[in-house]
PDB file of C-alpha atoms in Angstrom:
ATOM      1  CA  MET A   1      -6.081 -11.484  -5.176  1.00  0.00           C
ATOM      2  CA  SER A   2      -7.384  -9.143  -2.525  1.00  0.00           C
ATOM      3  CA  ILE A   3      -5.564  -5.994  -3.710  1.00  0.00           C
ATOM      4  CA  ASP A   4      -6.639  -3.836  -6.644  1.00  0.00           C
ATOM      5  CA  TYR A   5      -5.159  -0.573  -7.830  1.00  0.00           C
ATOM      6  CA  VAL A   6      -5.748   2.384 -10.076  1.00  0.00           C
ATOM      7  CA  ILE A   7      -3.136   4.626 -11.643  1.00  0.00           C
ATOM      8  CA  LEU A   8      -3.629   8.383 -11.465  1.00  0.00           C
ATOM      9  CA  ASP A   9      -1.715  11.566 -12.279  1.00  0.00           C
ATOM     10  CA  GLN A  10      -0.262  10.247 -15.542  1.00  0.00           C
ATOM     11  CA  GLY A  11       1.428   7.260 -13.910  1.00  0.00           C
ATOM     12  CA  THR A  12       2.950   9.092 -10.966  1.00  0.00           C
ATOM     13  CA  PHE A  13       0.429   7.907  -8.366  1.00  0.00           C
ATOM     14  CA  VAL A  14      -0.824   4.400  -7.564  1.00  0.00           C
ATOM     15  CA  TYR A  15      -3.822   4.027  -5.268  1.00  0.00           C
ATOM     16  CA  ALA A  16      -4.219   0.448  -4.033  1.00  0.00           C
ATOM     17  CA  ARG A  17      -6.906  -1.034  -1.807  1.00  0.00           C
ATOM     18  CA  GLY A  18      -6.738  -4.350  -0.001  1.00  0.00           C
ATOM     19  CA  TRP A  19      -9.658  -6.213   1.531  1.00  0.00           C
ATOM     20  CA  GLY A  20     -10.645  -9.501   3.112  1.00  0.00           C
ATOM     21  CA  ALA A  21      -7.817 -11.899   3.915  1.00  0.00           C
ATOM     22  CA  LEU A  22      -4.387 -10.521   3.048  1.00  0.00           C
ATOM     23  CA  THR A  23      -1.293 -12.731   2.743  1.00  0.00           C
ATOM     24  CA  ASP A  24       2.372 -12.234   1.921  1.00  0.00           C
ATOM     25  CA  ASP A  25       1.654 -13.695  -1.531  1.00  0.00           C
ATOM     26  CA  ASP A  26      -1.055 -11.063  -2.130  1.00  0.00           C
ATOM     27  CA  VAL A  27       1.286  -8.193  -1.281  1.00  0.00           C
ATOM     28  CA  ILE A  28       4.118  -9.635  -3.378  1.00  0.00           C
ATOM     29  CA  ALA A  29       1.822 -10.281  -6.358  1.00  0.00           C
ATOM     30  CA  HIS A  30       0.531  -6.711  -6.124  1.00  0.00           C
ATOM     31  CA  GLU A  31       4.021  -5.232  -6.031  1.00  0.00           C
ATOM     32  CA  ARG A  32       5.115  -7.364  -8.984  1.00  0.00           C
ATOM     33  CA  ARG A  33       2.102  -6.151 -10.981  1.00  0.00           C
ATOM     34  CA  VAL A  34       2.896  -2.521 -10.158  1.00  0.00           C
ATOM     35  CA  MET A  35       6.593  -2.962 -11.011  1.00  0.00           C
ATOM     36  CA  ALA A  36       5.682  -4.589 -14.349  1.00  0.00           C
ATOM     37  CA  ASP A  37       2.985  -2.063 -15.233  1.00  0.00           C
ATOM     38  CA  PRO A  38       4.405   0.202 -17.962  1.00  0.00           C
ATOM     39  CA  ARG A  39       1.963   2.972 -17.002  1.00  0.00           C
ATOM     40  CA  VAL A  40       3.655   3.416 -13.612  1.00  0.00           C
ATOM     41  CA  ARG A  41       6.493   5.918 -13.836  1.00  0.00           C
ATOM     42  CA  ARG A  42       9.831   5.878 -12.077  1.00  0.00           C
ATOM     43  CA  GLY A  43       9.765   7.430  -8.608  1.00  0.00           C
ATOM     44  CA  PHE A  44       5.981   7.011  -8.319  1.00  0.00           C
ATOM     45  CA  ARG A  45       3.902   7.543  -5.188  1.00  0.00           C
ATOM     46  CA  GLN A  46       1.721   4.739  -3.846  1.00  0.00           C
ATOM     47  CA  LEU A  47      -0.980   4.696  -1.214  1.00  0.00           C
ATOM     48  CA  LEU A  48      -1.698   1.186   0.036  1.00  0.00           C
ATOM     49  CA  ASP A  49      -5.052   1.384   1.802  1.00  0.00           C
ATOM     50  CA  TYR A  50      -5.571  -1.725   3.928  1.00  0.00           C
ATOM     51  CA  ARG A  51      -8.487  -0.491   6.045  1.00  0.00           C
ATOM     52  CA  TRP A  52     -10.766  -3.193   4.603  1.00  0.00           C
ATOM     53  CA  VAL A  53      -8.500  -6.099   5.536  1.00  0.00           C
ATOM     54  CA  VAL A  54     -10.312  -8.238   8.087  1.00  0.00           C
ATOM     55  CA  ASP A  55      -7.941 -11.223   8.209  1.00  0.00           C
ATOM     56  CA  ASP A  56      -4.289 -10.184   8.245  1.00  0.00           C
ATOM     57  CA  ARG A  57      -2.059 -13.143   7.386  1.00  0.00           C
ATOM     58  CA  VAL A  58       1.051 -11.100   6.561  1.00  0.00           C
ATOM     59  CA  GLY A  59       4.183 -12.356   8.297  1.00  0.00           C
ATOM     60  CA  GLU A  60       7.688 -11.155   9.013  1.00  0.00           C
ATOM     61  CA  ASP A  61       9.043 -12.981   5.929  1.00  0.00           C
ATOM     62  CA  LEU A  62       7.227 -10.408   3.788  1.00  0.00           C
ATOM     63  CA  LEU A  63      10.050  -7.911   4.337  1.00  0.00           C
ATOM     64  CA  ASN A  64      12.707 -10.135   2.736  1.00  0.00           C
ATOM     65  CA  ARG A  65      10.457 -11.027  -0.184  1.00  0.00           C
ATOM     66  CA  LEU A  66       9.449  -7.405  -0.705  1.00  0.00           C
ATOM     67  CA  ARG A  67      13.076  -6.278  -0.641  1.00  0.00           C
ATOM     68  CA  ASP A  68      13.846  -8.802  -3.409  1.00  0.00           C
ATOM     69  CA  VAL A  69      10.976  -7.527  -5.582  1.00  0.00           C
ATOM     70  CA  HIS A  70      12.027  -3.917  -5.092  1.00  0.00           C
ATOM     71  CA  ALA A  71      15.722  -4.694  -5.644  1.00  0.00           C
ATOM     72  CA  HIS A  72      14.875  -6.159  -9.065  1.00  0.00           C
ATOM     73  CA  ALA A  73      13.028  -2.952  -9.939  1.00  0.00           C
ATOM     74  CA  LYS A  74      15.467  -0.551  -8.321  1.00  0.00           C
ATOM     75  CA  ALA A  75      15.344   1.955 -11.185  1.00  0.00           C
ATOM     76  CA  LYS A  76      11.547   2.186 -10.871  1.00  0.00           C
ATOM     77  CA  VAL A  77      11.371   2.426  -7.070  1.00  0.00           C
ATOM     78  CA  HIS A  78      14.255   4.869  -6.701  1.00  0.00           C
ATOM     79  CA  GLY A  79      12.646   8.038  -5.374  1.00  0.00           C
ATOM     80  CA  ALA A  80       9.297   6.296  -4.782  1.00  0.00           C
ATOM     81  CA  ARG A  81       7.176   7.184  -1.760  1.00  0.00           C
ATOM     82  CA  TYR A  82       4.921   4.560  -0.204  1.00  0.00           C
ATOM     83  CA  ALA A  83       2.180   5.388   2.294  1.00  0.00           C
ATOM     84  CA  VAL A  84       0.513   2.447   4.014  1.00  0.00           C
ATOM     85  CA  VAL A  85      -2.771   3.129   5.795  1.00  0.00           C
ATOM     86  CA  ALA A  86      -2.555   0.721   8.716  1.00  0.00           C
ATOM     87  CA  HIS A  87      -5.298  -1.369  10.162  1.00  0.00           C
ATOM     88  CA  SER A  88      -3.175  -2.902  12.925  1.00  0.00           C
ATOM     89  CA  ALA A  89      -0.066  -2.299  15.001  1.00  0.00           C
ATOM     90  CA  HIS A  90       1.571  -5.125  13.035  1.00  0.00           C
ATOM     91  CA  TRP A  91       1.844  -2.856   9.962  1.00  0.00           C
ATOM     92  CA  PHE A  92       3.537  -0.127  11.990  1.00  0.00           C
ATOM     93  CA  ARG A  93       6.174  -2.659  13.102  1.00  0.00           C
ATOM     94  CA  LEU A  94       6.656  -3.914   9.521  1.00  0.00           C
ATOM     95  CA  GLY A  95       6.930  -0.359   8.204  1.00  0.00           C
ATOM     96  CA  ASN A  96       9.578   0.520  10.752  1.00  0.00           C
ATOM     97  CA  ALA A  97      11.586  -2.602   9.941  1.00  0.00           C
ATOM     98  CA  TYR A  98      11.537  -2.342   6.137  1.00  0.00           C
ATOM     99  CA  PRO A  99      14.923  -1.105   4.820  1.00  0.00           C
ATOM    100  CA  CYS A 100      13.420   1.007   2.029  1.00  0.00           C
ATOM    101  CA  ASP A 101      16.116   3.683   2.334  1.00  0.00           C
ATOM    102  CA  GLN A 102      18.640   1.157   0.998  1.00  0.00           C
ATOM    103  CA  LEU A 103      16.621   1.131  -2.235  1.00  0.00           C
ATOM    104  CA  GLY A 104      16.259   4.912  -2.456  1.00  0.00           C
ATOM    105  CA  MET A 105      12.590   4.885  -1.504  1.00  0.00           C
ATOM    106  CA  THR A 106      10.569   6.119   1.475  1.00  0.00           C
ATOM    107  CA  CYS A 107       7.789   4.255   3.288  1.00  0.00           C
ATOM    108  CA  ILE A 108       5.644   5.646   6.091  1.00  0.00           C
ATOM    109  CA  VAL A 109       2.740   3.921   7.824  1.00  0.00           C
ATOM    110  CA  PHE A 110      -0.254   6.107   8.630  1.00  0.00           C
ATOM    111  CA  ASN A 111      -3.486   5.515  10.497  1.00  0.00           C
ATOM    112  CA  CYS A 112      -5.437   8.043   8.435  1.00  0.00           C
ATOM    113  CA  PRO A 113      -5.790   8.154   4.632  1.00  0.00           C
ATOM    114  CA  SER A 114      -6.150  11.941   4.632  1.00  0.00           C
ATOM    115  CA  THR A 115      -2.782  12.393   6.323  1.00  0.00           C
ATOM    116  CA  ALA A 116      -1.206   9.856   3.982  1.00  0.00           C
ATOM    117  CA  GLY A 117      -2.664  11.726   1.013  1.00  0.00           C
ATOM    118  CA  ILE A 118      -1.270  15.029   2.266  1.00  0.00           C
ATOM    119  CA  TRP A 119       2.197  13.482   2.557  1.00  0.00           C
ATOM    120  CA  LEU A 120       1.876  12.093  -0.975  1.00  0.00           C
ATOM    121  CA  GLY A 121       0.448  15.336  -2.351  1.00  0.00           C
ATOM    122  CA  VAL A 122      -2.989  13.952  -3.252  1.00  0.00           C
ATOM    123  CA  ASN A 123      -6.505  14.607  -2.000  1.00  0.00           C
ATOM    124  CA  ASP A 124      -8.294  11.571  -0.555  1.00  0.00           C
ATOM    125  CA  ILE A 125     -11.616  12.812  -1.946  1.00  0.00           C
ATOM    126  CA  ASP A 126     -10.110  12.838  -5.440  1.00  0.00           C
ATOM    127  CA  MET A 127      -8.854   9.297  -4.839  1.00  0.00           C
ATOM    128  CA  ALA A 128     -12.336   8.127  -3.878  1.00  0.00           C
ATOM    129  CA  ASP A 129     -13.846   9.840  -6.926  1.00  0.00           C
ATOM    130  CA  ALA A 130     -11.285   8.221  -9.237  1.00  0.00           C
ATOM    131  CA  TRP A 131     -11.854   4.715  -7.920  1.00  0.00           C
ATOM    132  CA  SER A 132     -14.068   2.902 -10.406  1.00  0.00           C
ATOM    133  CA  VAL A 133     -13.934  -0.614  -8.942  1.00  0.00           C
ATOM    134  CA  GLU A 134     -16.180  -1.191  -5.956  1.00  0.00           C
ATOM    135  CA  LEU A 135     -15.143  -3.468  -3.135  1.00  0.00           C
ATOM    136  CA  PRO A 136     -16.844  -6.852  -2.996  1.00  0.00           C
ATOM    137  CA  GLU A 137     -20.251  -6.467  -1.328  1.00  0.00           C
ATOM    138  CA  ALA A 138     -19.165  -8.541   1.690  1.00  0.00           C
ATOM    139  CA  PHE A 139     -16.762  -5.754   2.677  1.00  0.00           C
ATOM    140  CA  ALA A 140     -19.048  -2.801   2.037  1.00  0.00           C
ATOM    141  CA  ASN A 141     -19.963  -2.556   5.726  1.00  0.00           C
ATOM    142  CA  VAL A 142     -16.424  -2.886   7.108  1.00  0.00           C
ATOM    143  CA  ASP A 143     -15.587   0.177   9.197  1.00  0.00           C
ATOM    144  CA  ARG A 144     -13.186   2.177   7.008  1.00  0.00           C
ATOM    145  CA  ARG A 145     -12.482   5.008   9.434  1.00  0.00           C
ATOM    146  CA  ALA A 146      -8.963   5.632  10.626  1.00  0.00           C
ATOM    147  CA  VAL A 147      -7.779   3.333  13.375  1.00  0.00           C
ATOM    148  CA  ALA A 148      -6.092   4.594  16.509  1.00  0.00           C
ATOM    149  CA  ALA A 149      -2.321   4.654  16.406  1.00  0.00           C
ATOM    150  CA  PRO A 150      -0.829   1.681  18.249  1.00  0.00           C
ATOM    151  CA  ALA A 151       0.689   2.167  21.654  1.00  0.00           C
ATOM    152  CA  ALA A 152       4.458   2.537  21.701  1.00  0.00           C
ATOM    153  CA  GLN A 153       6.270  -0.731  22.304  1.00  0.00           C
ATOM    154  CA  PRO A 154       8.740  -0.802  25.242  1.00  0.00           C
TER     155      PRO A 154
END
């Protein structure tokens, strides 16, 4: 799996990082792990940091599969706030299309982890300090700076 996470703030905040090749199955497996993790509290906040993904294999079918996972954990995701740090315009399109409001959750796609952290009420420096698992060495030199926001689609 190319997504790992840590739980902070007594189960109210999940900080996840993805790297390498990322597929629908990776995202679904991650969400299932988070939903099943008893340390994660109802209405949690999650920052999904995908700046290290270099091969994005996530498709449009992800939205239906993700909705099914979240629908089965509706009590846990109700009130949840998801911030996705985007590495491509594709994630902005997916974020806009995901019907998270039907599940009582909010999802916003950002191009900067600091802004995402502000929205979630966490400091990105604290997140970096709390992260105890290093990325695989092959991804240590991947540019992790914020990407430019995608151009508006006509």
